[in-house]
Amino acid sequence: MQVHLNELARLRIEGRPTGVTSVCSAHPIVLRAALRHGRQQGSTVLIEATCNQVNHLGGYTGMTPNDFASLVVKVAAEEGCPEKLILLGGDHLGPNPWRDRPAEEAMVEAEKMIAAYVAAGFRKIHLDASMGCKGEPVGLDDETTARRAARLAAVAEAAAKKVGGAMPVYVIGTEVPPPGGADHALTTIEPTDAAAALKTIDVHRRIFAEAGLGQAFGRAIGLVVQPGVEFGNHNVILYERNKIDTLKSVLITQPQFVFEAHSTDYQGSRPLSALVEDGFSILKVGPELTFVLREALYALDAVASDLLPDYGQRPLYAAMEALMLEQPGNWRRHYHGKNAEMRWLRHYSLSDRIRYYWASAEAQDAVGRLCEALRGQSVPLPLFWQHMPAAEDFADAPLDPEQVLIWRVTKSLSDYHAACGIEKN
């Protein structure tokens, strides 16, 4: 079933809480799995890019918003996923990528980024100007944050009117700790205080009105709050719904909104279902999807090592280890410990910072070699039982490795789909 974002608050009020999964990944196989699953289920496919991942200067993926949108359109066409099911979103859009610069310089870049996102067809816009720039506190007060958000919303409105089509819907607020997961073992995460959530809404509403952006604020459908869920390198903090009784009351007095939950990765179906029931109608997932993709790739790497005499001993693992050691910038400040611990974190940390390396030529060559080595091979059942037991249905028949990868990502997406209150076909 397709669900429009502007329906979520009404469905919640009517006692029919429904959710939408936000897929935050640029990996082509993750995108393919999401679009195929959306076509099969006839459900909304919300795909989001983050400000660091994709921006007008390329981001860490090397893609502009137009490049990213073109990739999604290309994969969707290959998968037969109707355009009407697809919604593109921009996550944490604000000055964050340039926060080492003075605020005005960073905001000018953020304006260019917002305009590029909207021009490329992104219509769900998370306005996040909460992080301080050079010489400012790490976290800004609501007033400053809202004024910068309104400035960015004005750019988004103008860009949308220029290109035509639907006007953007907005999400405001941010979560703590910053996006992408924590760098240390976690014991507890406190949910957002209800009074703080109300203040965020009230200040944004006032400042948007002062800026002549009342209509834009009327299209604000979501508020990012911390429901008390998070994952670190080592562990996951699961949702405890009894901790958010007062936070839930915010939605009673603010019927325009639903909550958007970030870092819901690794929660599993029951906590995800409880989140949707409690008003967290937008569930963001990213690292989990590339984590399980890596899990499947490494399992196939082990299968090929055991099955094929000329393949070698886990050459994909060895290639990724060499690549990450040669280019440590994406993991070094996030992983801590002795050499042995750092090694396993590079590959298996729940924050999955290995995802930054899959687009490199070295990684693609190694993945390509793995897939070619196994394509058409008949893998004995005991080998799947040894290295990836849940994939036993792929045993004893000509193997298409890419289908194994898509299957594994889809397993996680199916948990989200079920939690969102949408029956499987």
Coordinates of C-alpha atoms in Angstrom, one line a residue:
M1 CA 0.0 0.0 0.0
Q2 CA 1.3 3.4 -0.9
V3 CA 1.3 6.0 1.9
H4 CA 1.8 9.7 1.4
L5 CA 3.8 11.6 4.1
N6 CA 1.1 14.2 4.6
E7 CA -1.3 11.3 5.5
L8 CA 0.7 10.0 8.4
A9 CA -0.5 12.4 11.1
R10 CA -4.2 11.9 10.1
L11 CA -3.8 8.1 10.2
R12 CA -2.2 8.3 13.6
I13 CA -5.1 10.5 14.9
E14 CA -7.6 8.1 13.5
G15 CA -6.0 5.3 15.5
R16 CA -4.5 3.7 12.4
P17 CA -0.8 4.4 13.0
T18 CA 1.1 3.7 9.8
G19 CA 4.8 4.2 9.1
V20 CA 7.2 4.8 6.2
T21 CA 10.7 3.4 6.0
S22 CA 13.3 5.9 5.0
V23 CA 16.2 4.1 3.2
C24 CA 19.4 6.2 3.8
S25 CA 21.9 4.7 1.5
A26 CA 23.6 5.3 -1.8
H27 CA 24.8 1.8 -2.4
P28 CA 23.3 0.6 -5.7
I29 CA 22.4 -2.9 -4.4
V30 CA 20.6 -1.4 -1.4
L31 CA 18.7 0.9 -3.7
R32 CA 17.9 -2.0 -6.0
A33 CA 16.6 -4.0 -3.1
A34 CA 14.5 -1.1 -1.8
L35 CA 13.0 -0.4 -5.3
R36 CA 12.3 -4.0 -6.0
H37 CA 10.7 -4.5 -2.7
G38 CA 8.6 -1.4 -3.2
R39 CA 7.4 -2.6 -6.6
Q40 CA 6.5 -6.1 -5.2
Q41 CA 4.6 -4.6 -2.2
G42 CA 3.1 -1.6 -4.1
S43 CA 4.4 0.5 -1.2
T44 CA 6.1 3.9 -0.9
V45 CA 9.8 3.9 -1.5
L46 CA 11.3 6.7 0.5
I47 CA 15.0 7.1 -0.3
E48 CA 17.1 9.8 1.4
A49 CA 20.6 11.2 0.9
T50 CA 22.5 13.0 3.6
C51 CA 24.2 16.3 3.4
N52 CA 27.7 14.7 3.7
Q53 CA 26.9 11.9 1.3
V54 CA 25.4 13.9 -1.5
N55 CA 25.6 17.6 -2.1
H56 CA 26.2 20.2 -4.8
L57 CA 30.0 19.7 -4.5
G58 CA 29.7 15.9 -4.7
G59 CA 29.9 14.8 -1.1
Y60 CA 31.8 11.6 -0.1
T61 CA 30.0 9.6 -2.8
G62 CA 31.1 12.0 -5.5
M63 CA 27.4 12.5 -6.4
T64 CA 25.4 15.7 -6.7
P65 CA 21.7 15.6 -5.9
N66 CA 21.0 15.3 -9.6
D67 CA 23.4 12.4 -9.9
F68 CA 21.8 10.6 -7.0
A69 CA 18.3 11.2 -8.4
S70 CA 19.4 9.9 -11.8
L71 CA 20.8 6.7 -10.2
V72 CA 17.5 6.1 -8.4
V73 CA 15.5 6.6 -11.6
K74 CA 17.9 4.3 -13.6
V75 CA 17.6 1.5 -11.0
A76 CA 13.9 2.0 -10.7
A77 CA 13.4 1.7 -14.4
E78 CA 15.5 -1.6 -14.4
E79 CA 13.3 -2.9 -11.6
G80 CA 10.0 -1.8 -13.0
C81 CA 9.2 0.3 -10.0
P82 CA 6.7 3.0 -10.8
E83 CA 7.8 6.6 -10.4
K84 CA 4.6 7.3 -8.4
L85 CA 5.9 5.1 -5.6
I86 CA 9.2 6.9 -5.2
L87 CA 9.9 9.8 -3.0
L88 CA 13.4 11.4 -2.6
G89 CA 14.4 13.1 0.6
G90 CA 17.4 15.1 1.9
D91 CA 18.6 14.3 5.4
H92 CA 20.3 16.8 7.8
L93 CA 20.3 19.5 5.1
G94 CA 22.1 22.5 6.5
P95 CA 25.6 23.8 7.1
N96 CA 27.0 20.6 8.7
P97 CA 29.5 19.7 5.9
W98 CA 31.1 23.1 6.2
R99 CA 30.9 23.7 9.9
D100 CA 34.6 24.2 10.1
R101 CA 34.0 27.6 8.3
P102 CA 32.4 30.8 9.7
A103 CA 28.6 30.5 9.9
E104 CA 27.8 32.8 6.9
E105 CA 30.2 30.9 4.6
A106 CA 28.7 27.6 5.7
M107 CA 25.1 28.9 5.2
V108 CA 25.9 30.1 1.7
E109 CA 27.0 26.6 0.8
A110 CA 24.0 25.1 2.5
E111 CA 21.7 27.3 0.5
K112 CA 23.4 26.1 -2.7
M113 CA 22.9 22.5 -1.5
I114 CA 19.2 22.9 -0.7
A115 CA 18.6 24.5 -4.1
A116 CA 20.3 21.6 -5.8
Y117 CA 18.3 19.0 -3.9
V118 CA 15.0 20.6 -4.7
A119 CA 15.9 21.2 -8.3
A120 CA 16.8 17.5 -8.6
G121 CA 13.3 16.5 -7.5
F122 CA 13.8 15.9 -3.7
R123 CA 10.6 16.8 -2.0
K124 CA 11.1 15.7 1.6
I125 CA 13.5 18.1 3.2
H126 CA 15.0 17.7 6.7
L127 CA 16.1 21.2 7.7
D128 CA 18.9 20.8 10.2
A129 CA 20.9 23.9 11.1
S130 CA 21.5 22.8 14.7
M131 CA 25.2 22.2 14.6
G132 CA 27.5 25.1 15.3
C133 CA 30.0 26.5 12.8
K134 CA 33.5 27.9 13.4
G135 CA 33.7 29.7 16.7
E136 CA 30.2 28.6 17.8
P137 CA 29.0 26.1 20.3
V138 CA 28.7 22.5 19.1
G139 CA 24.9 22.6 19.5
L140 CA 23.0 25.9 18.8
D141 CA 20.0 27.3 20.6
D142 CA 16.5 26.9 19.1
E143 CA 16.3 30.6 18.1
T144 CA 19.5 30.5 16.0
T145 CA 18.6 27.1 14.6
A146 CA 15.2 28.1 13.6
R147 CA 16.3 31.3 11.9
R148 CA 18.8 29.4 9.8
A149 CA 16.2 26.7 9.0
A150 CA 13.8 29.4 7.8
R151 CA 16.5 30.9 5.6
L152 CA 17.0 27.5 4.0
A153 CA 13.3 26.8 3.7
A154 CA 13.0 30.1 1.7
V155 CA 15.6 28.8 -0.7
A156 CA 13.8 25.5 -1.0
E157 CA 10.4 27.2 -1.7
A158 CA 11.9 29.4 -4.4
A159 CA 13.7 26.4 -6.0
A160 CA 10.5 24.4 -6.0
K161 CA 8.4 27.2 -7.6
K162 CA 11.1 27.7 -10.2
V163 CA 11.1 24.0 -11.4
G164 CA 7.4 23.3 -10.8
G165 CA 5.7 20.3 -9.4
A166 CA 4.8 19.5 -5.8
M167 CA 6.1 21.8 -3.1
P168 CA 8.4 20.4 -0.4
V169 CA 7.3 18.9 2.9
Y170 CA 9.6 19.6 5.8
V171 CA 11.0 17.8 8.8
I172 CA 12.5 19.9 11.6
G173 CA 14.6 19.1 14.7
T174 CA 17.6 16.9 15.2
E175 CA 18.7 14.0 17.3
V176 CA 21.5 13.5 19.8
P177 CA 24.1 12.0 19.3
P178 CA 24.9 13.1 15.8
P179 CA 23.9 10.9 12.8
G180 CA 25.6 7.6 11.9
G181 CA 25.8 6.0 15.3
A182 CA 27.9 6.5 18.4
D183 CA 31.6 5.7 18.6
H184 CA 31.6 3.9 22.0
A185 CA 29.7 1.2 23.9
L186 CA 26.3 2.6 25.1
T187 CA 24.4 1.8 28.2
T188 CA 21.4 4.1 27.9
I189 CA 20.0 6.9 25.8
E190 CA 17.5 9.4 27.2
P191 CA 14.5 10.3 25.1
T192 CA 14.0 13.9 24.1
D193 CA 12.3 16.0 26.8
A194 CA 8.7 16.8 25.9
A195 CA 9.1 20.5 26.8
A196 CA 12.2 20.7 24.6
A197 CA 10.2 19.2 21.7
L198 CA 7.4 21.6 22.1
K199 CA 9.8 24.5 22.3
T200 CA 11.4 23.4 19.0
I201 CA 8.1 23.4 17.3
D202 CA 6.9 26.7 18.8
V203 CA 10.1 28.6 18.0
H204 CA 10.2 27.3 14.4
R205 CA 6.5 28.2 13.9
R206 CA 7.0 31.8 15.1
I207 CA 10.2 32.4 13.2
F208 CA 8.8 30.9 9.9
A209 CA 5.7 33.2 10.3
E210 CA 7.9 36.2 10.9
A211 CA 9.8 35.4 7.7
G212 CA 6.6 35.1 5.7
L213 CA 6.9 31.3 5.5
G214 CA 3.7 30.3 7.2
Q215 CA 2.6 28.2 4.2
A216 CA 5.9 26.4 4.2
F217 CA 5.6 25.6 7.9
G218 CA 2.1 24.3 7.2
R219 CA 3.9 21.6 5.2
A220 CA 6.1 20.6 8.1
I221 CA 5.0 17.1 8.8
G222 CA 7.7 15.7 11.0
L223 CA 9.8 16.4 14.1
V224 CA 13.0 14.6 14.7
V225 CA 13.3 13.6 18.4
Q226 CA 15.3 11.0 20.2
P227 CA 13.1 8.0 21.2
G228 CA 15.8 6.4 23.3
V229 CA 17.3 4.2 20.6
E230 CA 20.8 4.2 19.3
F231 CA 23.6 1.9 18.2
G232 CA 27.3 2.2 18.8
N233 CA 30.3 0.3 17.4
H234 CA 29.6 -2.6 19.8
N235 CA 25.9 -2.7 20.8
V236 CA 22.4 -1.5 20.3
I237 CA 20.0 0.3 22.7
L238 CA 16.5 -1.1 22.1
Y239 CA 13.4 1.0 22.3
E240 CA 11.6 1.1 25.7
R241 CA 8.2 2.6 25.1
N242 CA 7.5 3.2 28.8
K243 CA 10.1 5.9 28.8
I244 CA 8.3 8.2 26.3
D245 CA 4.9 8.7 27.8
T246 CA 5.4 12.4 28.2
L247 CA 7.0 12.8 24.9
K248 CA 4.1 11.1 23.2
S249 CA 1.8 13.8 24.6
V250 CA 3.5 16.3 22.2
L251 CA 1.6 14.8 19.3
I252 CA -1.7 15.3 21.1
T253 CA -1.2 19.1 21.2
Q254 CA 0.6 19.2 17.8
P255 CA -1.7 17.2 15.5
Q256 CA 0.2 18.5 12.4
F257 CA 3.2 16.4 13.2
V258 CA 4.5 12.8 13.5
F259 CA 7.9 11.9 14.9
E260 CA 10.8 10.9 12.8
A261 CA 13.1 8.4 14.4
H262 CA 16.8 8.3 13.4
S263 CA 19.2 5.5 14.1
T264 CA 16.6 2.8 14.2
D265 CA 19.0 0.3 12.7
Y266 CA 19.3 -3.2 14.3
Q267 CA 16.1 -2.7 16.4
G268 CA 14.2 -5.7 15.0
S269 CA 10.6 -6.0 14.2
R270 CA 9.0 -5.7 17.6
P271 CA 10.7 -2.4 18.7
L272 CA 10.1 -1.0 15.2
S273 CA 6.4 -1.9 15.4
A274 CA 6.2 -0.2 18.9
L275 CA 7.9 2.9 17.5
V276 CA 5.3 3.3 14.8
E277 CA 2.4 2.6 17.2
D278 CA 3.8 5.4 19.5
G279 CA 3.9 8.0 16.7
F280 CA 7.3 7.5 15.2
S281 CA 5.9 7.2 11.7
I282 CA 9.1 7.8 9.8
L283 CA 11.8 5.2 10.5
K284 CA 15.2 5.9 9.2
V285 CA 17.6 3.0 8.4
G286 CA 21.0 3.1 6.7
P287 CA 24.0 1.4 8.3
E288 CA 22.0 -1.8 9.0
L289 CA 21.4 -2.3 5.3
T290 CA 25.0 -2.0 4.3
F291 CA 26.0 -4.1 7.3
V292 CA 23.9 -7.0 6.2
L293 CA 25.1 -6.4 2.6
R294 CA 28.7 -6.8 3.9
E295 CA 27.6 -9.8 5.9
A296 CA 26.4 -11.5 2.7
L297 CA 29.4 -10.5 0.7
Y298 CA 31.8 -11.9 3.3
A299 CA 29.7 -15.1 3.6
L300 CA 30.0 -15.6 -0.2
D301 CA 33.7 -14.8 0.0
A302 CA 34.1 -17.7 2.5
V303 CA 31.9 -19.9 0.4
A304 CA 34.0 -19.3 -2.7
S305 CA 37.2 -19.9 -0.7
D306 CA 36.0 -23.3 0.4
L307 CA 34.4 -24.2 -3.0
L308 CA 36.8 -23.0 -5.6
P309 CA 40.5 -24.1 -5.5
D310 CA 41.8 -21.1 -7.5
Y311 CA 39.8 -18.4 -5.7
G312 CA 42.1 -17.9 -2.7
Q313 CA 41.5 -17.4 0.9
R314 CA 38.9 -14.7 1.5
P315 CA 40.4 -12.2 -1.1
L316 CA 37.5 -9.8 -0.7
Y317 CA 38.2 -9.5 3.0
A318 CA 41.9 -9.0 2.3
A319 CA 41.2 -6.4 -0.3
M320 CA 38.9 -4.4 2.1
E321 CA 41.4 -4.6 4.9
A322 CA 44.2 -3.3 2.7
L323 CA 42.0 -0.5 1.4
M324 CA 41.0 0.6 4.8
L325 CA 44.5 0.6 6.1
E326 CA 45.7 2.6 3.1
Q327 CA 42.9 5.1 3.4
P328 CA 42.0 5.3 7.2
G329 CA 40.2 8.7 7.1
N330 CA 36.7 7.3 7.3
W331 CA 37.2 5.1 10.3
R332 CA 40.3 6.1 12.3
R333 CA 38.7 8.7 14.6
H334 CA 35.7 6.4 15.2
Y335 CA 37.4 3.2 16.3
H336 CA 39.5 2.8 19.4
G337 CA 41.4 0.0 21.1
K338 CA 44.3 -2.3 20.5
N339 CA 45.2 -3.5 17.0
A340 CA 43.2 -6.7 17.2
E341 CA 40.0 -4.8 18.3
M342 CA 40.6 -2.1 15.6
R343 CA 40.9 -4.8 13.0
W344 CA 37.5 -6.4 13.8
L345 CA 35.9 -3.0 14.1
R346 CA 37.0 -2.1 10.6
H347 CA 35.0 -5.0 9.2
Y348 CA 32.2 -5.7 11.7
S349 CA 31.4 -2.5 13.7
L350 CA 27.7 -1.8 13.8
S351 CA 28.4 1.7 12.7
D352 CA 29.6 0.1 9.5
R353 CA 32.1 2.6 8.4
I354 CA 33.3 0.1 5.8
R355 CA 30.3 1.4 3.8
Y356 CA 32.4 4.4 2.7
Y357 CA 34.8 2.1 0.8
W358 CA 32.5 0.0 -1.4
A359 CA 32.4 2.6 -4.2
S360 CA 36.2 2.5 -4.6
A361 CA 37.8 0.8 -7.7
E362 CA 39.6 -1.7 -5.5
A363 CA 36.4 -2.8 -3.7
Q364 CA 34.4 -3.0 -6.8
D365 CA 37.1 -5.1 -8.5
A366 CA 37.1 -7.5 -5.5
V367 CA 33.3 -7.8 -5.4
G368 CA 33.3 -8.3 -9.2
R369 CA 35.8 -11.1 -9.0
L370 CA 33.7 -12.8 -6.2
C371 CA 30.5 -12.6 -8.2
E372 CA 32.1 -13.8 -11.4
A373 CA 33.7 -16.7 -9.5
L374 CA 30.4 -17.9 -8.0
R375 CA 28.1 -17.1 -10.9
G376 CA 26.5 -20.3 -12.1
Q377 CA 28.2 -22.4 -9.5
S378 CA 26.1 -24.9 -7.6
V379 CA 26.9 -24.3 -3.9
P380 CA 26.4 -27.4 -1.7
L381 CA 23.9 -27.0 1.1
P382 CA 26.5 -27.7 3.9
L383 CA 28.5 -24.7 2.7
F384 CA 25.6 -22.4 3.1
W385 CA 24.8 -24.0 6.4
Q386 CA 28.4 -23.2 7.5
H387 CA 28.6 -19.6 6.2
M388 CA 25.1 -18.3 5.8
P389 CA 22.5 -20.8 7.0
A390 CA 19.5 -18.6 6.2
A391 CA 20.4 -18.6 2.5
E392 CA 19.9 -22.3 2.2
D393 CA 17.3 -21.9 -0.5
F394 CA 20.1 -20.8 -2.9
A395 CA 21.9 -24.1 -2.4
D396 CA 22.3 -26.9 -5.1
A397 CA 21.3 -24.7 -8.1
P398 CA 23.2 -22.3 -10.4
L399 CA 23.9 -19.3 -8.2
D400 CA 23.4 -15.7 -9.0
P401 CA 25.4 -13.9 -6.3
E402 CA 23.7 -10.6 -6.8
Q403 CA 20.3 -12.2 -6.0
V404 CA 21.8 -13.4 -2.7
L405 CA 22.9 -9.9 -1.8
I406 CA 19.5 -8.4 -2.7
W407 CA 17.7 -11.1 -0.7
R408 CA 19.8 -10.3 2.4
V409 CA 19.1 -6.6 2.3
T410 CA 15.4 -7.3 1.6
K411 CA 15.2 -9.4 4.8
S412 CA 15.9 -6.3 6.8
L413 CA 13.6 -4.1 4.7
S414 CA 10.8 -6.6 5.3
D415 CA 11.1 -6.1 9.0
Y416 CA 10.6 -2.4 8.5
H417 CA 7.7 -2.9 6.1
A418 CA 5.9 -5.1 8.6
A419 CA 6.5 -2.7 11.4
C420 CA 5.0 0.1 9.4
G421 CA 1.6 -1.5 9.6
I422 CA 1.4 -2.4 6.0
E423 CA 0.5 -6.0 5.3
K424 CA 2.8 -8.0 3.1
N425 CA 1.4 -9.2 -0.2

